[in-house]
Coordinates of C-alpha atoms in Angstrom, one line a residue:
X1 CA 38.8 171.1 108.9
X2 CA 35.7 172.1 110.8
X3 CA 35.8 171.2 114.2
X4 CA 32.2 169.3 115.4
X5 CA 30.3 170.6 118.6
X6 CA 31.5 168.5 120.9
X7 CA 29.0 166.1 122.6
X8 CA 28.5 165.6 126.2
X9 CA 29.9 162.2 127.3
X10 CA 26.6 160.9 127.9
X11 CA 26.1 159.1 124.3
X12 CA 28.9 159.7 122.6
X13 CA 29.3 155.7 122.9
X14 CA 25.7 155.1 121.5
X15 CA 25.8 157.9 118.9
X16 CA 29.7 157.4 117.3
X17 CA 28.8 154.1 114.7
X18 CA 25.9 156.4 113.5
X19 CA 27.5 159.6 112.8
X20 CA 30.5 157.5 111.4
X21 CA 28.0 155.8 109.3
X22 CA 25.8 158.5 108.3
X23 CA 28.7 161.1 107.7
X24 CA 29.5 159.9 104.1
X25 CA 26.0 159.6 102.0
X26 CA 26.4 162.1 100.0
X27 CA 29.5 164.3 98.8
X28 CA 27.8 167.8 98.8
X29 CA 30.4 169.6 97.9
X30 CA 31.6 167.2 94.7
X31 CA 34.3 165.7 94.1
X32 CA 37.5 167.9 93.1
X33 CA 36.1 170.5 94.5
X34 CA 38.9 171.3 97.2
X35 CA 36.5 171.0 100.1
X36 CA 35.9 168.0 102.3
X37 CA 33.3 164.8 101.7
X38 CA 31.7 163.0 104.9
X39 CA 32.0 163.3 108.4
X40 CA 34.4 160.9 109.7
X41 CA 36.3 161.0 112.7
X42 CA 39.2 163.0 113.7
X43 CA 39.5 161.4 117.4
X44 CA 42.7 159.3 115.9
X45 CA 40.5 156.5 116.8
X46 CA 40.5 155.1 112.9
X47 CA 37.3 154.2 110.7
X48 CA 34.4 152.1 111.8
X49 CA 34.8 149.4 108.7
X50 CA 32.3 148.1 107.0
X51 CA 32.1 144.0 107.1
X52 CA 34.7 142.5 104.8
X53 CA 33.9 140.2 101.5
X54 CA 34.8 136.4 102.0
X55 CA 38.7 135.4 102.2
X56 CA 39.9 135.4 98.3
X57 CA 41.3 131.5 97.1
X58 CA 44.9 131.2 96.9
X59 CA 46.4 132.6 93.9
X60 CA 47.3 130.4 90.9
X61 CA 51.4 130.8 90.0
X62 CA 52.8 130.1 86.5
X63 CA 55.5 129.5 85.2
X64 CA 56.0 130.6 82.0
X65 CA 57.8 132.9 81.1
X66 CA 57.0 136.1 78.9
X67 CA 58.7 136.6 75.6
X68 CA 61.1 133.1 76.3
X69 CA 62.9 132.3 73.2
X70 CA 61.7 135.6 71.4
X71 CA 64.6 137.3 69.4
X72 CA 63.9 140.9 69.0
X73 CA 67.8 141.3 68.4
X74 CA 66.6 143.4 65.4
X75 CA 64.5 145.2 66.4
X76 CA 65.1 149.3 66.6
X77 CA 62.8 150.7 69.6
X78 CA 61.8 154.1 70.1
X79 CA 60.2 155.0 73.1
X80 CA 58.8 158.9 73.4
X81 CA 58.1 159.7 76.9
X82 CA 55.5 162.1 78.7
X83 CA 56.6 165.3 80.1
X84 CA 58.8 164.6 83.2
X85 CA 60.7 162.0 81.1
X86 CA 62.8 159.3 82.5
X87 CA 63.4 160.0 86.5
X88 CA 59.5 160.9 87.4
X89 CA 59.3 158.0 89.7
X90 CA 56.4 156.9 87.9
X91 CA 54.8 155.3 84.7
X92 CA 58.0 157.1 82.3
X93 CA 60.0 155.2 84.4
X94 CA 58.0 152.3 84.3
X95 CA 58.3 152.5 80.3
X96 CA 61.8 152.3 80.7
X97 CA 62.2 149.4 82.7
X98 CA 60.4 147.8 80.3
X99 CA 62.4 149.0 77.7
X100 CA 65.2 147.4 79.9
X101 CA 63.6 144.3 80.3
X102 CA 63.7 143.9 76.4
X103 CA 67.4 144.4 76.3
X104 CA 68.0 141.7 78.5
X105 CA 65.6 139.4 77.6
X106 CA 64.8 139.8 73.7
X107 CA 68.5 140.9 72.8
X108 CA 67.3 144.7 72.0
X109 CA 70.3 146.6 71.0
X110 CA 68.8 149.6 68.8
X111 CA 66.8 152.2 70.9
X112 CA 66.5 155.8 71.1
X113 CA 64.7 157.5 73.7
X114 CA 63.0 161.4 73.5
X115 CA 60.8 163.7 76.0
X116 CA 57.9 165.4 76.0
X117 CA 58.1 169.3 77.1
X118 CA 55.6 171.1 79.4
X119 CA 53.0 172.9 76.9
X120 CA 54.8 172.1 73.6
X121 CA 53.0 172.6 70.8
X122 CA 51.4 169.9 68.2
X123 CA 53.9 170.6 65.7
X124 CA 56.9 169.7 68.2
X125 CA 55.5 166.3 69.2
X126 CA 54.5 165.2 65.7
X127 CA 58.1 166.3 64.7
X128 CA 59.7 164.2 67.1
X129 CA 57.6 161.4 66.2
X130 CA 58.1 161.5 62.7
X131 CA 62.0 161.8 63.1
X132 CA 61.7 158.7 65.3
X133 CA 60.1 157.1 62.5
X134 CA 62.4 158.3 59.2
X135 CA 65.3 157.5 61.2
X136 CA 64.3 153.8 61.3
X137 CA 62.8 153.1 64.3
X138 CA 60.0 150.7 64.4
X139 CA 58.1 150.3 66.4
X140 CA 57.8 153.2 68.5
X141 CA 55.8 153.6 71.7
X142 CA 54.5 156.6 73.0
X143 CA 54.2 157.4 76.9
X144 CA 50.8 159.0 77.7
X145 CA 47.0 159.8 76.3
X146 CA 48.9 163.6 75.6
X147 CA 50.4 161.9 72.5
X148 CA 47.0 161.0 70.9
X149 CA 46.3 163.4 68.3
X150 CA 50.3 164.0 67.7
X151 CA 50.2 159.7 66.9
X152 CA 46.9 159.6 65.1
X153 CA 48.6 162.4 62.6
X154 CA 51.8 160.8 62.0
X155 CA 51.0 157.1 62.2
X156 CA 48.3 157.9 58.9
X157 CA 51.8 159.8 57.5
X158 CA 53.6 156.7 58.5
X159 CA 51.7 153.6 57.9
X160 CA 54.7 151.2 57.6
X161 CA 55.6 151.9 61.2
X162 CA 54.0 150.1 64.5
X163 CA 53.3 152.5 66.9
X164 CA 51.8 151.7 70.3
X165 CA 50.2 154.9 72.9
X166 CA 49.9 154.0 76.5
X167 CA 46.3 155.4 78.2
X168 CA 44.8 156.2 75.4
X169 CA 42.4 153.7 73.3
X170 CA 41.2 156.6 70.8
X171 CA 43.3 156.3 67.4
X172 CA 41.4 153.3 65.2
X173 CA 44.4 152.7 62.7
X174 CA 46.0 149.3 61.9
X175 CA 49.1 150.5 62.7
X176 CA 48.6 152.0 66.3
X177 CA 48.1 149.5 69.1
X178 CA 46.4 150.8 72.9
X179 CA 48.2 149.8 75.9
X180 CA 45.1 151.2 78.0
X181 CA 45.0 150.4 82.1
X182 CA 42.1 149.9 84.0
X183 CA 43.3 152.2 86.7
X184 CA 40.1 152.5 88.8
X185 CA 40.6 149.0 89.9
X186 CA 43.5 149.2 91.4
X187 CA 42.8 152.7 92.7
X188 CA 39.3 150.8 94.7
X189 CA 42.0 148.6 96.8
X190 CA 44.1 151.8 97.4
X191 CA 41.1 153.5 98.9
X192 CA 40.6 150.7 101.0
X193 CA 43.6 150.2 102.0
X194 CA 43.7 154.1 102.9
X195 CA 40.4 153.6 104.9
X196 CA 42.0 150.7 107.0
X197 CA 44.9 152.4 107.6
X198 CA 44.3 156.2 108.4
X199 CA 44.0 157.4 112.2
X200 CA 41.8 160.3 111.8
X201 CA 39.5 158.5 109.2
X202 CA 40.3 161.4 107.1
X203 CA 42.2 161.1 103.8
X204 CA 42.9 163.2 100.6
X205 CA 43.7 162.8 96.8
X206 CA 45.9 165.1 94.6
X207 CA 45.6 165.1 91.2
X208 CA 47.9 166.6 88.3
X209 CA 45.5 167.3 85.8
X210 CA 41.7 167.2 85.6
X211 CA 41.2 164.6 82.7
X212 CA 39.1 161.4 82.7
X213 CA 41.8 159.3 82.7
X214 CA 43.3 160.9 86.2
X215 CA 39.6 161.1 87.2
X216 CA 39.5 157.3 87.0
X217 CA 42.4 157.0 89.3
X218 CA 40.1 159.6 91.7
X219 CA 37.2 157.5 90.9
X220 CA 38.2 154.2 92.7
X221 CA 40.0 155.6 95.6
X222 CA 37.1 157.5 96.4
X223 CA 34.7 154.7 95.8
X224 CA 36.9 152.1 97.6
X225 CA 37.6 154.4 101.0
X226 CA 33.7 154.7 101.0
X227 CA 33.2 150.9 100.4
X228 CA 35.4 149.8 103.6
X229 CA 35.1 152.8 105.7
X230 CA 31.3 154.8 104.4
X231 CA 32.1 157.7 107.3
X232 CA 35.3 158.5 105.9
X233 CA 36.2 162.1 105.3
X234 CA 37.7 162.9 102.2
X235 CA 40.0 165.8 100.8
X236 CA 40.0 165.9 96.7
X237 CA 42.4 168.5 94.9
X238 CA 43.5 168.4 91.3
X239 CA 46.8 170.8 90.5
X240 CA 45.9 172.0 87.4
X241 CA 42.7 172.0 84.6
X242 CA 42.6 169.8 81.7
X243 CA 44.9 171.2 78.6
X244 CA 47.5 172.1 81.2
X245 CA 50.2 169.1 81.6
X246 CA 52.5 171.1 83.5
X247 CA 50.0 169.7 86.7
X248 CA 52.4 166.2 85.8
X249 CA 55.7 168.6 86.8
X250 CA 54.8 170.7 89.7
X251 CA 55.9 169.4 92.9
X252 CA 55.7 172.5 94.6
X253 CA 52.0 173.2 94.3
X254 CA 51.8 169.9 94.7
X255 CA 53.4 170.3 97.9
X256 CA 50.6 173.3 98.6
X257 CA 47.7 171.1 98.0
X258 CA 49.0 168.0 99.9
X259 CA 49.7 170.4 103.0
X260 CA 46.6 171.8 103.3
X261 CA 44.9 168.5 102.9
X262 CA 47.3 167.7 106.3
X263 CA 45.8 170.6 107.7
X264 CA 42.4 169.9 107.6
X265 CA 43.1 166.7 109.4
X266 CA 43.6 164.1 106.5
X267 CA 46.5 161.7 107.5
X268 CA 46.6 159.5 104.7
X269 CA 47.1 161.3 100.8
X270 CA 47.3 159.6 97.7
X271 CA 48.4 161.3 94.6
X272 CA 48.3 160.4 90.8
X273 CA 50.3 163.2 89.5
X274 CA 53.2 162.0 88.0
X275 CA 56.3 163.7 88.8
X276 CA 54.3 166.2 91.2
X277 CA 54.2 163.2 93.3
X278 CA 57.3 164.2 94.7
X279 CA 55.5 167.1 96.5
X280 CA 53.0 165.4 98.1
X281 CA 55.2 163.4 100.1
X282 CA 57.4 165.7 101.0
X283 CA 54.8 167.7 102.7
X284 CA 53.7 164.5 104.1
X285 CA 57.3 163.4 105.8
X286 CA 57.1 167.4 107.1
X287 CA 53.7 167.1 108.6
X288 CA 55.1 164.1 110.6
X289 CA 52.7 162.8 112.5
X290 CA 52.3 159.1 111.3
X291 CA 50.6 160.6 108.2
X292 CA 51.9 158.4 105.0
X293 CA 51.6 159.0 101.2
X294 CA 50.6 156.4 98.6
X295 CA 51.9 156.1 95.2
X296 CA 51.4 155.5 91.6
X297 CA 51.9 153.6 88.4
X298 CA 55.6 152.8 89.7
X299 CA 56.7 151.0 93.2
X300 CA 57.6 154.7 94.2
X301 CA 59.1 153.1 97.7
X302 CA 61.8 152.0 95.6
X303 CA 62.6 155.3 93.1
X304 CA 65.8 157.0 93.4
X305 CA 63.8 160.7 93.2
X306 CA 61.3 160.2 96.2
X307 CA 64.0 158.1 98.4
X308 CA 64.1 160.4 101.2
X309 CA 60.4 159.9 101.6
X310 CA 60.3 156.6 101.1
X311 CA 59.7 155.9 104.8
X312 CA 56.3 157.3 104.5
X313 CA 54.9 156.1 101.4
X314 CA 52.5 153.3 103.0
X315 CA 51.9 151.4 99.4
X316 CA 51.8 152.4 95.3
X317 CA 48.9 152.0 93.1
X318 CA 51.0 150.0 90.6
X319 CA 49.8 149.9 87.2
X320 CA 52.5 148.0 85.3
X321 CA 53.5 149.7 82.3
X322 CA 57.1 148.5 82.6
X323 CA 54.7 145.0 82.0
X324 CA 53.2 146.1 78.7
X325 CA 55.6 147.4 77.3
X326 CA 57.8 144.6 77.2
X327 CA 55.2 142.4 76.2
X328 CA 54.0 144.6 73.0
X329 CA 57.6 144.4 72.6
X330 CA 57.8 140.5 72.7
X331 CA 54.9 140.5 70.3
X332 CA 56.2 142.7 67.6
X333 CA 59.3 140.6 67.5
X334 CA 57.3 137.1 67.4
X335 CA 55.3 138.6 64.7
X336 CA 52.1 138.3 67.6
X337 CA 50.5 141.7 67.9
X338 CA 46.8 140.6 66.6
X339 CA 46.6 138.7 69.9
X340 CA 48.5 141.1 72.3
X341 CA 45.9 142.7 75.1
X342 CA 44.5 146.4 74.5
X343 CA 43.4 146.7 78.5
X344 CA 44.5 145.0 81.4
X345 CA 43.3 145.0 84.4
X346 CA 42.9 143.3 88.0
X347 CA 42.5 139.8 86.3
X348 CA 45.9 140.2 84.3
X349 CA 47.8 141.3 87.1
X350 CA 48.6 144.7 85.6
X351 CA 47.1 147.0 88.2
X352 CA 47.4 146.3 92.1
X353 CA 49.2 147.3 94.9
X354 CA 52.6 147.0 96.4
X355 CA 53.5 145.9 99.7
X356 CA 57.0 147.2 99.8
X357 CA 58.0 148.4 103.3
X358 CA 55.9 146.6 105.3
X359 CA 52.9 149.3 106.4
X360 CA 50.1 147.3 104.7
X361 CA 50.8 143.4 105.7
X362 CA 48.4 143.3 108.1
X363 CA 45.7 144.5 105.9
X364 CA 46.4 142.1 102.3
X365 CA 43.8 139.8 104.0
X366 CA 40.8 142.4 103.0
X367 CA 42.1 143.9 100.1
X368 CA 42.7 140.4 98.5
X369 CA 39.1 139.9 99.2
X370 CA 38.3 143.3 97.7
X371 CA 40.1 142.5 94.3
X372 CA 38.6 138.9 94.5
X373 CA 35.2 140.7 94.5
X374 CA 36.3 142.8 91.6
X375 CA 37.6 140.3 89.5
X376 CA 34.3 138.0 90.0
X377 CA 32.3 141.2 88.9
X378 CA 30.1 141.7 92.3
X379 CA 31.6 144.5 92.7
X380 CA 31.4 147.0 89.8
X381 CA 34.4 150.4 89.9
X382 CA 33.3 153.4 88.3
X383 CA 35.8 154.9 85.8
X384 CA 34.1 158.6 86.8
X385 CA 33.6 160.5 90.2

């Protein structure tokens, strides 16, 4: 990180709000770019925040219960996961639980479960799909916007069969249903919740693969940092380019980007890059330093893979797969997928934050106003940097 002439201590009082405030107009070097946005403070002293929306209302609870009194007993599941498969900490896992959620609660006793492999070809992944489907199992969900043109191919091969894609709302066939997230939301309160939270008022983003759906997650942090804190400084990395997945399954240059982010001063990194996640915070708990990692699409506080970190991962973007895909399943069963959701968001409870650990209790005042704001439409996230 540059270092900034230092100023005599005549002024410094009068002149800090101003170059905290005027630091951030305008990222010249754009986002992604590897290089630095604003000109926050490094003293350690934190952000100056902006003024907070009003206090949201108190939450409405209900109690029904999803999928009560649905048999899906019958039913024969397959579930195709992204590459990292089952163990990345993160929204493969999430698929599972609620793969496991449907065992227990709709009487599912017929699954099978396959992976993706880093930079398989077409061929492979419609091959796997369409084994999934000849052996019987309906319906089958795939894990990840990678599996679009793969599912658009075999679903018109294999109209009798339900298939459902998570983040990816592309294939227009009866038989393919969208489990799509609206991951900028959630990403806005993470930003905020960075900018309340980092020391240095200086914090960085990783991403695994430059594509607009990881750009969205980039998209709200970004714009939610600037919206609580607009002199933050901000670090933005991406592992690898679009067309290369292998960005979802490489914690050590994950590891790389995170600690140079640390080196330049940011204290406060959030990733969305699947299983190279695990990088990030491991250069994180080496840095030391009070600097803390945020997650995504999974509680990652609580995943077996990242639990020798967990003691710095402050909060997770959560974007409840686990969620849809136990409802889809629910619906199939009950003979209900005409009304099942396509998108959820804020409003649905699918995408928010976790408070596990304890680092961000002081602060769900604010970001509960934030995600009020959201929800009521004054404030509008952009899905692009």
């Amino acid at each position: 990180m540059k270092h900034r002439r230092r100023l005599g201590a005549l002024g410094v009082a009068a002149l800090a709000g101003t170059l905290m405030l005027a630091g951030c107009a305008k990222d010249v070097n754009g986002p992604g770019s590897g290089a630095s946005s604003g000109g926050g403070s490094s003293t350690g002293q934190g952000c100056k925040l902006a003024p907070q929306p009003p206090a949201a209302p108190a939450a409405a609870t209900s109690s029904q219960e999803q999928g009560a009194g649905v048999d899906g007993s019958k039913m024969r599941v397959g579930l195709a996961y992204d590459i990292g498969g089952r163990g990345d900490a993160s929204f493969n896992d999430a698929a599972y639980r609620g793969l496991e959620e449907a065992r227990a609660k709709l009487g599912v006793k017929d699954s099978r479960e396959v992976s993706a492999q880093p930079n398989e070809t077409e061929d492979q992944r419609q091959s796997r799909l369409r084994q999934l489907a000849d052996d019987g199992f309906n319906p089958i969900i795939t894990v990840g916007y990678s599996y679009a043109e793969s599912l658009k191919a075999v679903a018109k091969q294999r109209p009798n069969t339900q298939f459902a894609i998570v983040d990816d709302d592309t294939i227009k066939l009866p038989n393919v249903h969208p489990l799509v997230f609206a991951s900028e939301q959630g990403s806005f309160l993470i930003g905020v919740a960075a900018a309340y939270k980092s020391k240095n008022c200086h914090i960085g983003f990783v991403g695994g693969v430059r594509t607009p759906l990881i750009q969205a997650f980039e998209a709200g942090y970004l714009q939610g940092a600037k919206a609580a804190a607009p002199g933050i400084r901000i670090e933005d990395d991406y592992l690898k380019p679009a067309g290369d997945n292998s960005g979802f399954n490489d914690p050590s240059t994950a590891s790389l980007k995170a600690s140079g982010q640390l080196q330049k001063g940011a204290d406060v990194i959030y990733h969305a890059a699947g299983a190279s996640g695990k990088g990030v915070f491991d250069a994180v708990k080496q840095a030391g330093g009070g600097a803390l990692g945020i997650g995504v699409d999974s509680d990652q506080y609580f995943q077996p893979t990242v639990a020798n970190d967990k003691d710095i991962i402050m909060t997770s973007m959560v974007k409840k797969v686990d969620q849809a895909v136990f409802g889809y399943l629910a619906a199939f069963a009950s003979n209900k997928l005409g009304g099942y959701p396509k998108r959820f968001d804020l409003s649905t409870g699918a995408v928010g934050y976790t408070r596990s650990g304890g680092k961000i209790n002081d602060i769900t005042g604010p970001l509960d106003a934030y995600k009020q704001q959201i929800i009521d439409g004054k404030i509008q996230v952009k899905d692009k940097p």
